């Protein structure tokens, strides 16, 4: 493994992920430092260059503050963070279903995966994946925490993957465990089919350095007792105990680089200039508000001295002023007090910000209605209209869910294998588990009830069909049970007397007889 860290060409990906992360985190000082204009930098030669350096320097966040000492209002709009959160909500606000052919394996999956911890971890991973272009999942186990194997998430900027036909064949997760001046300790965890290799390296900020014993740091000492002579821990499965879920592909940024091409692209990819302009518009808006504060320009004679070296002040609540002879003033000789208040360009700023926001959302693959905006404002509309107006978001969600399903399915199989190896349970039999995502856009209950009533009135659907319409997420057994309860409550569970042979043959009114055909 090369000494430079991250190794080439993943240093390119790390640099771009730092930029995306800055927009996701949304700290003004971080954006200013990223684009080269920190709070103490007043001029930069790159500002006047051409090419990439000049373009980045001309970002709003990359402009120098000039002249020296002038106040500059800079406001960051957290649209990037809102996009990442919306992406995660679309995917995992409703947890996916993991289905296995074997009933025993299914019961274990329900116990291991159908937990608030796992659902929350997937939600968090999807949010960071939208920002950084993807997320990694790995199988972990610790009998002191849970009596079963678990899924853990790793951010995309803390991994070095290896691919085979665009599929993850191995991956090295890394973590900085200690920094002491120029010395940096990194823990590397390499996942390969059948084993996980742990190493500890002592290097510098951009150099991996030499391997040292795992016992040299408390965070890795636990692994020293478990690894073999090669530093590896057996997993008991031929499957890879890690998976990569790209946010969305293809990656326009790294398409020509084979090692980076399988990486996903961020929702912010290509819209960074628009996000920068949006911040500039809001900053201009806030500047208008700051400059539009009512001010009074008063002659020096109206100022009250505060003593030697302490300047003078004007009391705007003072009722009586001592007249001061001045050469300038109104026609009556009284010195003027001039009010100053600029207009705030609300409509212009609002329209510009709204247009830029819509352009960002469209480029990222989302409908404005996903963020509660329709025609520029939040409003109440029918569920059908919401579904229609969220079509772009639904398409993006469907594309992303396929990547997550492809990653989770094999990894869940590996999780069951590791669970069987470590905790003595039963592994996967038959095909790999399947991950299913439910429909995101659901009509409201009132609309479903109206539709079911219309079908009943028109005699166009059976009770079973209407129950499935109102509860599309239910299993067949749940639907059958509900149909039975409906029949019982409405009295339709009692056989129709007209179908009983006793009545057909003039039987008694007590209804005693056998059903027709028997």
Short mmCIF file of C-alpha atoms in Angstrom, two decimals:
data_model
loop_
_atom_site.label_atom_id
_atom_site.label_comp_id
_atom_site.label_asym_id
_atom_site.label_seq_id
_atom_site.Cartn_x
_atom_site.Cartn_y
_atom_site.Cartn_z
CA UNK A 1 0.00 0.00 0.00
CA UNK A 2 1.44 3.42 -0.90
CA UNK A 3 2.65 5.66 1.86
CA UNK A 4 0.61 8.72 0.82
CA UNK A 5 -2.80 8.91 2.46
CA UNK A 6 -5.38 8.80 1.10
CA UNK A 7 -3.68 6.85 -1.71
CA UNK A 8 -3.98 8.08 -5.27
CA UNK A 9 -6.41 8.59 -6.98
CA UNK A 10 -8.64 8.62 -3.89
CA UNK A 11 -7.03 11.86 -2.78
CA UNK A 12 -9.05 13.49 -5.61
CA UNK A 13 -12.26 12.05 -4.22
CA UNK A 14 -11.31 13.12 -0.69
CA UNK A 15 -10.79 16.70 -1.85
CA UNK A 16 -14.16 16.86 -3.58
CA UNK A 17 -15.89 15.28 -0.60
CA UNK A 18 -14.40 17.98 1.63
CA UNK A 19 -16.07 20.58 -0.57
CA UNK A 20 -19.44 18.78 -0.47
CA UNK A 21 -19.08 18.33 3.27
CA UNK A 22 -18.52 22.06 3.73
CA UNK A 23 -21.85 22.79 2.02
CA UNK A 24 -23.55 20.06 4.04
CA UNK A 25 -22.20 21.28 7.39
CA UNK A 26 -22.88 24.89 6.42
CA UNK A 27 -20.40 26.73 8.63
CA UNK A 28 -19.61 30.13 7.12
CA UNK A 29 -16.00 30.11 8.29
CA UNK A 30 -15.47 26.65 6.78
CA UNK A 31 -16.81 27.75 3.41
CA UNK A 32 -14.67 30.89 3.50
CA UNK A 33 -11.56 28.86 4.33
CA UNK A 34 -12.38 26.26 1.65
CA UNK A 35 -12.68 28.82 -1.13
CA UNK A 36 -9.66 30.73 0.08
CA UNK A 37 -11.07 33.84 1.77
CA UNK A 38 -10.78 33.47 5.49
CA UNK A 39 -11.62 36.26 7.93
CA UNK A 40 -8.07 37.64 7.94
CA UNK A 41 -7.37 37.37 4.19
CA UNK A 42 -7.98 40.64 2.34
CA UNK A 43 -6.53 40.00 -1.10
CA UNK A 44 -5.50 36.96 -3.08
CA UNK A 45 -3.53 36.76 -6.34
CA UNK A 46 -5.81 33.92 -7.48
CA UNK A 47 -8.69 36.37 -7.55
CA UNK A 48 -7.30 37.78 -10.77
CA UNK A 49 -6.20 34.57 -12.44
CA UNK A 50 -7.99 32.60 -15.09
CA UNK A 51 -8.89 28.91 -15.14
CA UNK A 52 -9.97 26.87 -12.13
CA UNK A 53 -8.06 28.90 -9.55
CA UNK A 54 -9.64 32.13 -10.71
CA UNK A 55 -13.11 30.61 -10.97
CA UNK A 56 -13.01 29.29 -7.41
CA UNK A 57 -11.64 32.59 -6.15
CA UNK A 58 -14.51 34.42 -7.79
CA UNK A 59 -17.02 32.42 -5.74
CA UNK A 60 -18.88 34.63 -3.31
CA UNK A 61 -17.24 32.73 -0.48
CA UNK A 62 -13.83 33.11 -2.16
CA UNK A 63 -13.82 36.87 -2.59
CA UNK A 64 -11.43 38.97 -0.52
CA UNK A 65 -12.78 41.54 1.90
CA UNK A 66 -11.77 44.98 0.62
CA UNK A 67 -11.15 47.65 1.66
CA UNK A 68 -9.56 46.62 4.90
CA UNK A 69 -11.88 46.87 7.88
CA UNK A 70 -15.10 47.10 5.87
CA UNK A 71 -17.95 45.03 7.27
CA UNK A 72 -19.23 42.35 4.92
CA UNK A 73 -22.50 40.56 5.59
CA UNK A 74 -22.22 36.88 4.68
CA UNK A 75 -25.19 34.59 5.24
CA UNK A 76 -25.31 30.88 4.49
CA UNK A 77 -28.62 29.30 3.45
CA UNK A 78 -28.69 25.63 4.61
CA UNK A 79 -30.35 24.39 1.39
CA UNK A 80 -27.72 21.69 0.90
CA UNK A 81 -28.40 20.23 4.35
CA UNK A 82 -32.15 20.36 3.66
CA UNK A 83 -31.64 18.41 0.42
CA UNK A 84 -29.63 15.72 2.18
CA UNK A 85 -32.26 15.39 4.91
CA UNK A 86 -35.07 15.18 2.36
CA UNK A 87 -33.21 12.46 0.45
CA UNK A 88 -32.89 10.35 3.60
CA UNK A 89 -36.53 10.91 4.54
CA UNK A 90 -37.71 9.82 1.10
CA UNK A 91 -35.72 6.60 1.38
CA UNK A 92 -35.93 5.51 5.00
CA UNK A 93 -38.65 7.46 6.79
CA UNK A 94 -40.63 4.26 6.21
CA UNK A 95 -38.22 1.35 6.94
CA UNK A 96 -37.68 -1.14 4.11
CA UNK A 97 -38.69 -4.78 4.43
CA UNK A 98 -36.02 -7.49 4.32
CA UNK A 99 -37.45 -10.83 3.21
CA UNK A 100 -35.82 -14.27 3.31
CA UNK A 101 -37.12 -17.55 1.88
CA UNK A 102 -36.27 -19.51 5.03
CA UNK A 103 -38.73 -18.87 7.87
CA UNK A 104 -36.07 -19.35 10.55
CA UNK A 105 -33.76 -16.86 8.83
CA UNK A 106 -36.69 -14.46 8.49
CA UNK A 107 -37.40 -14.63 12.21
CA UNK A 108 -33.76 -13.87 12.97
CA UNK A 109 -33.75 -10.99 10.49
CA UNK A 110 -36.80 -9.50 12.15
CA UNK A 111 -35.03 -9.69 15.49
CA UNK A 112 -31.74 -8.24 14.22
CA UNK A 113 -32.80 -5.64 11.64
CA UNK A 114 -36.29 -4.61 12.61
CA UNK A 115 -35.05 -2.41 15.44
CA UNK A 116 -35.06 1.36 16.01
CA UNK A 117 -31.25 1.33 16.06
CA UNK A 118 -30.95 -0.22 12.60
CA UNK A 119 -33.68 1.96 11.10
CA UNK A 120 -32.07 5.10 12.53
CA UNK A 121 -28.62 4.05 11.30
CA UNK A 122 -29.92 3.63 7.75
CA UNK A 123 -31.63 7.01 7.92
CA UNK A 124 -28.42 8.68 9.08
CA UNK A 125 -26.30 6.89 6.48
CA UNK A 126 -28.64 7.94 3.67
CA UNK A 127 -28.41 11.60 4.68
CA UNK A 128 -24.61 11.61 4.63
CA UNK A 129 -24.65 9.57 1.40
CA UNK A 130 -26.70 12.29 -0.29
CA UNK A 131 -23.98 14.78 0.67
CA UNK A 132 -20.83 12.74 0.00
CA UNK A 133 -22.02 10.58 -2.88
CA UNK A 134 -22.44 7.26 -1.09
CA UNK A 135 -22.18 5.34 2.16
CA UNK A 136 -20.64 2.07 3.32
CA UNK A 137 -22.25 -0.59 5.49
CA UNK A 138 -20.37 -3.26 7.41
CA UNK A 139 -21.17 -6.25 9.61
CA UNK A 140 -19.98 -5.96 13.22
CA UNK A 141 -20.55 -7.97 16.37
CA UNK A 142 -20.04 -7.50 20.09
CA UNK A 143 -21.67 -9.92 22.52
CA UNK A 144 -21.48 -7.36 25.30
CA UNK A 145 -23.68 -4.95 23.30
CA UNK A 146 -26.15 -7.23 21.47
CA UNK A 147 -26.51 -11.03 21.28
CA UNK A 148 -26.44 -10.94 17.48
CA UNK A 149 -24.49 -9.48 14.56
CA UNK A 150 -25.25 -5.85 13.70
CA UNK A 151 -25.09 -3.45 10.77
CA UNK A 152 -22.83 -0.42 11.11
CA UNK A 153 -22.35 2.52 8.75
CA UNK A 154 -19.17 4.23 7.55
CA UNK A 155 -19.05 7.57 5.74
CA UNK A 156 -17.69 7.65 2.20
CA UNK A 157 -14.75 9.89 3.12
CA UNK A 158 -13.37 7.29 5.55
CA UNK A 159 -12.89 4.39 3.13
CA UNK A 160 -10.64 3.24 0.30
CA UNK A 161 -12.56 0.78 -1.90
CA UNK A 162 -11.45 -1.83 -4.41
CA UNK A 163 -13.67 -2.80 -7.33
CA UNK A 164 -14.18 -5.74 -9.62
CA UNK A 165 -16.56 -5.10 -12.52
CA UNK A 166 -17.86 -2.04 -10.64
CA UNK A 167 -18.70 -4.23 -7.65
CA UNK A 168 -17.05 -3.83 -4.27
CA UNK A 169 -14.47 -6.61 -3.86
CA UNK A 170 -12.64 -5.26 -0.80
CA UNK A 171 -12.54 -2.05 1.22
CA UNK A 172 -10.29 -0.47 3.81
CA UNK A 173 -11.96 1.67 6.44
CA UNK A 174 -9.69 4.07 8.26
CA UNK A 175 -9.97 6.21 11.34
CA UNK A 176 -7.60 8.71 12.92
CA UNK A 177 -7.29 7.59 16.53
CA UNK A 178 -4.66 10.03 17.81
CA UNK A 179 -2.85 13.22 16.76
CA UNK A 180 0.24 14.34 18.63
CA UNK A 181 1.83 17.29 16.85
CA UNK A 182 2.96 16.07 13.42
CA UNK A 183 2.40 12.40 14.41
CA UNK A 184 -0.88 10.79 13.36
CA UNK A 185 -2.08 7.31 14.34
CA UNK A 186 -4.55 5.62 11.98
CA UNK A 187 -6.50 2.42 12.47
CA UNK A 188 -7.07 0.55 9.21
CA UNK A 189 -9.79 -2.10 8.99
CA UNK A 190 -9.67 -4.02 5.71
CA UNK A 191 -12.67 -6.17 4.77
CA UNK A 192 -11.99 -9.08 2.43
CA UNK A 193 -14.17 -12.14 1.67
CA UNK A 194 -13.82 -14.39 4.70
CA UNK A 195 -11.80 -12.10 6.96
CA UNK A 196 -11.23 -8.63 8.41
CA UNK A 197 -7.63 -7.37 8.78
CA UNK A 198 -6.76 -4.80 11.46
CA UNK A 199 -3.57 -2.68 11.43
CA UNK A 200 -2.36 0.42 13.25
CA UNK A 201 -0.09 2.91 11.46
CA UNK A 202 2.04 5.77 12.71
CA UNK A 203 2.50 8.51 10.14
CA UNK A 204 1.74 12.15 9.44
CA UNK A 205 -1.12 14.21 8.08
CA UNK A 206 -0.64 13.03 4.49
CA UNK A 207 1.55 9.95 5.01
CA UNK A 208 0.33 6.57 6.22
CA UNK A 209 3.64 5.72 7.87
CA UNK A 210 4.81 2.47 9.37
CA UNK A 211 2.69 -0.25 11.01
CA UNK A 212 2.94 -0.55 14.77
CA UNK A 213 1.43 -3.09 17.21
CA UNK A 214 -2.30 -2.82 17.85
CA UNK A 215 -1.56 -2.65 21.55
CA UNK A 216 0.04 0.79 21.10
CA UNK A 217 -3.34 2.52 21.38
CA UNK A 218 -6.37 1.70 23.59
CA UNK A 219 -8.82 2.00 20.68
CA UNK A 220 -7.20 -0.97 18.90
CA UNK A 221 -5.94 -3.02 21.84
CA UNK A 222 -9.12 -5.14 21.79
CA UNK A 223 -8.30 -6.41 18.29
CA UNK A 224 -4.83 -7.58 19.33
CA UNK A 225 -6.43 -10.40 21.34
CA UNK A 226 -8.57 -11.60 18.42
CA UNK A 227 -6.41 -11.41 15.29
CA UNK A 228 -4.29 -14.23 13.93
CA UNK A 229 -0.66 -14.05 12.83
CA UNK A 230 -1.68 -12.05 9.76
CA UNK A 231 -3.68 -9.55 11.82
CA UNK A 232 -6.98 -10.98 10.55
CA UNK A 233 -10.23 -12.07 12.17
CA UNK A 234 -12.20 -14.82 10.43
CA UNK A 235 -15.83 -14.04 9.62
CA UNK A 236 -17.10 -17.55 8.90
CA UNK A 237 -18.51 -16.57 5.51
CA UNK A 238 -17.28 -16.41 1.95
CA UNK A 239 -19.24 -13.22 1.44
CA UNK A 240 -17.79 -9.73 1.84
CA UNK A 241 -18.82 -8.26 5.19
CA UNK A 242 -19.07 -4.75 3.76
CA UNK A 243 -21.14 -3.07 1.06
CA UNK A 244 -21.25 0.25 -0.75
CA UNK A 245 -24.48 2.08 -1.52
CA UNK A 246 -23.89 4.86 -4.06
CA UNK A 247 -26.14 7.86 -3.73
CA UNK A 248 -26.74 7.89 -7.48
CA UNK A 249 -24.75 7.10 -10.59
CA UNK A 250 -23.03 7.85 -12.92
CA UNK A 251 -20.49 10.10 -11.29
CA UNK A 252 -19.85 12.94 -13.72
CA UNK A 253 -16.86 14.14 -11.70
CA UNK A 254 -14.86 10.89 -11.87
CA UNK A 255 -16.19 9.16 -14.98
CA UNK A 256 -12.75 9.08 -16.71
CA UNK A 257 -10.99 7.60 -13.62
CA UNK A 258 -11.56 3.80 -13.44
CA UNK A 259 -10.82 3.52 -9.71
CA UNK A 260 -13.28 6.32 -8.89
CA UNK A 261 -15.92 5.69 -11.52
CA UNK A 262 -18.04 3.29 -9.39
CA UNK A 263 -18.35 5.96 -6.69
CA UNK A 264 -21.68 7.74 -6.53
CA UNK A 265 -22.23 11.43 -6.98
CA UNK A 266 -23.44 13.89 -4.42
CA UNK A 267 -26.76 15.68 -4.68
CA UNK A 268 -24.63 18.84 -4.62
CA UNK A 269 -22.51 17.80 -7.60
CA UNK A 270 -22.65 20.58 -10.19
CA UNK A 271 -24.85 22.93 -8.16
CA UNK A 272 -22.11 24.36 -5.93
CA UNK A 273 -22.04 27.63 -7.94
CA UNK A 274 -25.82 27.98 -7.55
CA UNK A 275 -25.57 27.36 -3.81
CA UNK A 276 -22.86 30.02 -3.68
CA UNK A 277 -25.03 32.51 -5.60
CA UNK A 278 -27.98 31.78 -3.31
CA UNK A 279 -25.83 32.72 -0.32
CA UNK A 280 -24.82 35.91 -2.14
CA UNK A 281 -28.46 36.83 -2.76
CA UNK A 282 -29.44 36.30 0.87
CA UNK A 283 -26.37 38.20 2.02
CA UNK A 284 -27.37 41.11 -0.21
CA UNK A 285 -30.89 40.94 1.21
CA UNK A 286 -29.58 41.08 4.77
CA UNK A 287 -27.25 43.92 3.77
CA UNK A 288 -30.26 45.87 2.52
CA UNK A 289 -31.93 45.33 5.87
CA UNK A 290 -28.84 46.46 7.73
CA UNK A 291 -28.39 49.58 5.60
CA UNK A 292 -32.11 50.44 5.75
CA UNK A 293 -32.08 51.00 9.49
CA UNK A 294 -33.39 54.48 10.28
CA UNK A 295 -30.55 56.91 10.98
CA UNK A 296 -30.29 60.61 11.79
CA UNK A 297 -27.55 62.82 10.45
CA UNK A 298 -27.13 65.65 12.98
CA UNK A 299 -24.80 68.66 13.12
CA UNK A 300 -21.85 68.49 15.46
CA UNK A 301 -23.42 71.19 17.58
CA UNK A 302 -26.21 68.79 18.62
CA UNK A 303 -23.75 66.29 20.03
CA UNK A 304 -23.08 66.13 23.76
CA UNK A 305 -19.38 65.84 24.61
CA UNK A 306 -18.55 62.84 26.81
CA UNK A 307 -15.26 64.20 28.05
CA UNK A 308 -11.73 64.39 26.71
CA UNK A 309 -10.94 61.48 24.46
CA UNK A 310 -14.41 59.94 24.83
CA UNK A 311 -16.14 61.47 21.81
CA UNK A 312 -19.66 62.84 21.72
CA UNK A 313 -23.16 61.35 21.52
CA UNK A 314 -26.62 62.39 20.37
CA UNK A 315 -29.68 61.69 22.53
CA UNK A 316 -32.64 61.13 20.18
CA UNK A 317 -35.04 61.36 23.16
CA UNK A 318 -33.86 64.83 24.17
CA UNK A 319 -36.68 67.40 23.91
CA UNK A 320 -34.84 70.72 24.14
CA UNK A 321 -31.58 71.59 22.38
CA UNK A 322 -29.42 74.64 22.90
CA UNK A 323 -29.35 76.66 19.69
CA UNK A 324 -25.96 76.79 18.07
CA UNK A 325 -24.97 79.41 15.52
CA UNK A 326 -24.02 77.71 12.25
CA UNK A 327 -23.23 78.95 8.79
CA UNK A 328 -25.35 76.25 7.14
CA UNK A 329 -28.90 75.22 7.82
CA UNK A 330 -32.47 75.90 6.89
CA UNK A 331 -33.69 79.31 5.82
CA UNK A 332 -34.55 80.25 9.41
CA UNK A 333 -30.99 79.65 10.47
CA UNK A 334 -31.70 76.42 12.43
CA UNK A 335 -29.21 73.64 11.72
CA UNK A 336 -30.82 70.59 10.00
CA UNK A 337 -31.36 67.06 11.27
CA UNK A 338 -31.47 64.83 8.20
CA UNK A 339 -33.19 61.43 8.31
CA UNK A 340 -31.65 58.59 6.30
CA UNK A 341 -33.43 55.31 5.50
CA UNK A 342 -32.95 53.24 2.35
CA UNK A 343 -35.57 50.98 0.77
CA UNK A 344 -35.36 47.19 1.20
CA UNK A 345 -35.64 45.38 -2.15
CA UNK A 346 -37.77 42.54 -0.81
CA UNK A 347 -39.56 41.46 -4.00
CA UNK A 348 -36.39 41.41 -6.12
CA UNK A 349 -34.39 39.40 -3.60
CA UNK A 350 -37.25 37.01 -2.89
CA UNK A 351 -37.92 36.26 -6.56
CA UNK A 352 -34.23 35.72 -7.28
CA UNK A 353 -33.73 33.44 -4.28
CA UNK A 354 -36.84 31.45 -5.18
CA UNK A 355 -35.69 30.92 -8.77
CA UNK A 356 -32.21 29.83 -7.69
CA UNK A 357 -33.69 27.44 -5.13
CA UNK A 358 -35.91 25.83 -7.76
CA UNK A 359 -32.93 25.51 -10.12
CA UNK A 360 -30.89 23.79 -7.41
CA UNK A 361 -33.71 21.39 -6.55
CA UNK A 362 -34.34 20.53 -10.19
CA UNK A 363 -30.65 19.82 -10.82
CA UNK A 364 -30.49 17.67 -7.67
CA UNK A 365 -33.59 15.73 -8.77
CA UNK A 366 -36.26 16.99 -6.36
CA UNK A 367 -39.63 18.66 -6.67
CA UNK A 368 -40.17 21.91 -4.76
CA UNK A 369 -43.32 20.39 -3.22
CA UNK A 370 -41.10 17.88 -1.40
CA UNK A 371 -39.94 20.85 0.66
CA UNK A 372 -43.49 22.11 1.25
CA UNK A 373 -43.45 24.68 -1.52
CA UNK A 374 -45.95 24.83 -4.37
CA UNK A 375 -45.83 27.84 -6.67
CA UNK A 376 -43.42 29.46 -4.27
CA UNK A 377 -45.44 29.08 -1.09
CA UNK A 378 -46.57 26.45 1.36
CA UNK A 379 -50.22 25.63 0.87
CA UNK A 380 -52.80 22.94 1.45
CA UNK A 381 -53.60 20.79 -1.59
CA UNK A 382 -55.14 17.40 -2.19
CA UNK A 383 -53.10 14.22 -1.91
CA UNK A 384 -53.46 13.61 -5.66
CA UNK A 385 -51.97 17.03 -6.44
CA UNK A 386 -49.10 16.41 -4.02
CA UNK A 387 -48.38 13.06 -5.68
CA UNK A 388 -48.34 14.67 -9.14
CA UNK A 389 -46.12 17.53 -8.05
CA UNK A 390 -43.65 15.21 -6.29
CA UNK A 391 -43.10 13.10 -9.41
CA UNK A 392 -39.48 14.21 -9.84
CA UNK A 393 -38.68 13.40 -6.21
CA UNK A 394 -40.37 10.02 -6.54
CA UNK A 395 -38.29 9.19 -9.61
CA UNK A 396 -35.09 10.14 -7.78
CA UNK A 397 -36.13 8.06 -4.78
CA UNK A 398 -36.86 5.02 -6.95
CA UNK A 399 -33.40 5.25 -8.53
CA UNK A 400 -31.68 5.57 -5.16
CA UNK A 401 -33.68 2.74 -3.58
CA UNK A 402 -32.41 0.31 -6.22
CA UNK A 403 -28.81 1.06 -5.27
CA UNK A 404 -29.60 0.54 -1.59
CA UNK A 405 -31.45 -2.73 -2.30
CA UNK A 406 -28.51 -4.04 -4.32
CA UNK A 407 -26.14 -3.24 -1.44
CA UNK A 408 -28.30 -4.42 1.46
CA UNK A 409 -29.39 -7.78 0.02
CA UNK A 410 -25.96 -9.52 -0.13
CA UNK A 411 -24.81 -7.78 3.05
CA UNK A 412 -27.79 -9.10 5.00
CA UNK A 413 -26.83 -12.59 3.81
CA UNK A 414 -23.32 -12.01 5.14
CA UNK A 415 -24.78 -10.73 8.41
CA UNK A 416 -26.73 -13.98 8.90
CA UNK A 417 -23.60 -16.02 8.11
CA UNK A 418 -21.55 -14.08 10.66
CA UNK A 419 -24.40 -14.36 13.16
CA UNK A 420 -24.40 -18.14 12.70
CA UNK A 421 -20.60 -18.31 13.00
CA UNK A 422 -20.33 -16.18 16.14
CA UNK A 423 -23.62 -16.81 17.96
CA UNK A 424 -24.45 -20.31 16.76
CA UNK A 425 -27.66 -19.42 14.91
CA UNK A 426 -28.76 -20.60 11.49
CA UNK A 427 -27.31 -18.98 8.38
CA UNK A 428 -28.90 -18.27 5.03
CA UNK A 429 -30.46 -21.13 3.11
CA UNK A 430 -31.69 -20.66 -0.44
CA UNK A 431 -31.35 -17.37 -2.26
CA UNK A 432 -30.10 -14.13 -0.78
CA UNK A 433 -32.54 -11.97 1.21
CA UNK A 434 -34.48 -9.40 -0.79
CA UNK A 435 -34.92 -5.76 0.29
CA UNK A 436 -38.20 -4.06 -0.64
CA UNK A 437 -38.96 -0.36 -0.36
CA UNK A 438 -42.58 0.64 0.08
CA UNK A 439 -44.34 3.39 -1.80
CA UNK A 440 -43.40 6.81 -0.49
CA UNK A 441 -46.37 8.84 -1.69
CA UNK A 442 -49.52 7.60 0.05
CA UNK A 443 -53.00 9.11 -0.39
CA UNK A 444 -54.58 10.25 2.84
CA UNK A 445 -57.09 8.05 4.66
CA UNK A 446 -60.09 10.19 3.69
CA UNK A 447 -59.31 9.89 -0.01
CA UNK A 448 -58.83 6.13 0.26
CA UNK A 449 -62.13 5.81 2.11
CA UNK A 450 -63.93 7.77 -0.62
CA UNK A 451 -62.41 5.56 -3.31
CA UNK A 452 -63.36 2.37 -1.46
CA UNK A 453 -66.92 3.67 -0.96
CA UNK A 454 -67.22 4.50 -4.67
CA UNK A 455 -66.09 0.98 -5.58
CA UNK A 456 -68.62 -0.51 -3.16
CA UNK A 457 -71.46 1.63 -4.52
CA UNK A 458 -70.57 0.72 -8.10
CA UNK A 459 -70.20 -2.95 -7.14
CA UNK A 460 -66.84 -2.82 -8.89
CA UNK A 461 -64.61 -4.42 -6.26
CA UNK A 462 -64.86 -7.10 -3.58
CA UNK A 463 -64.29 -6.51 0.11
CA UNK A 464 -60.83 -8.02 -0.17
CA UNK A 465 -59.84 -5.65 -2.99
CA UNK A 466 -61.09 -2.64 -1.03
CA UNK A 467 -59.15 -3.69 2.07
CA UNK A 468 -55.97 -4.07 -0.01
CA UNK A 469 -56.60 -0.61 -1.46
CA UNK A 470 -56.78 1.02 1.95
CA UNK A 471 -53.90 -1.03 3.40
CA UNK A 472 -51.42 -1.77 0.58
CA UNK A 473 -48.67 -2.57 3.09
CA UNK A 474 -50.55 -5.47 4.69
CA UNK A 475 -49.73 -9.13 4.10
CA UNK A 476 -52.26 -11.61 2.76
CA UNK A 477 -52.99 -13.01 6.25
CA UNK A 478 -53.66 -9.52 7.60
CA UNK A 479 -56.03 -8.77 4.73
CA UNK A 480 -57.90 -12.07 5.22
CA UNK A 481 -58.25 -11.40 8.94
CA UNK A 482 -59.62 -7.89 8.31
CA UNK A 483 -62.10 -9.18 5.72
CA UNK A 484 -63.32 -11.72 8.27
CA UNK A 485 -63.79 -9.04 10.90
CA UNK A 486 -65.72 -6.87 8.45
CA UNK A 487 -68.05 -9.76 7.59
CA UNK A 488 -68.61 -10.46 11.27
CA UNK A 489 -69.34 -6.83 12.18
CA UNK A 490 -71.70 -6.27 9.25
CA UNK A 491 -73.53 -9.58 9.70
CA UNK A 492 -72.47 -10.87 6.33
CA UNK A 493 -70.75 -13.80 7.98
CA UNK A 494 -74.23 -15.38 8.44
CA UNK A 495 -75.18 -17.58 5.41
CA UNK A 496 -77.77 -16.08 3.09
CA UNK A 497 -81.10 -17.88 3.79
CA UNK A 498 -81.95 -17.84 0.09
CA UNK A 499 -79.07 -20.21 -0.55
CA UNK A 500 -80.27 -22.79 1.97
CA UNK A 501 -82.11 -25.84 0.61
CA UNK A 502 -84.50 -25.83 3.53
CA UNK A 503 -86.09 -22.58 2.26
CA UNK A 504 -85.97 -23.65 -1.36
CA UNK A 505 -87.99 -26.78 -0.43
CA UNK A 506 -90.43 -24.91 1.76
CA UNK A 507 -88.61 -25.63 4.96
CA UNK A 508 -89.70 -24.20 8.30
CA UNK A 509 -89.09 -20.66 9.40
CA UNK A 510 -86.46 -21.80 11.85
CA UNK A 511 -84.07 -22.00 8.92
CA UNK A 512 -83.07 -25.56 9.68
CA UNK A 513 -81.72 -27.27 6.59
CA UNK A 514 -78.57 -27.88 4.62
CA UNK A 515 -76.88 -25.39 2.30
CA UNK A 516 -77.73 -25.79 -1.33
CA UNK A 517 -75.62 -28.33 -3.10
CA UNK A 518 -75.13 -30.48 -0.02
#
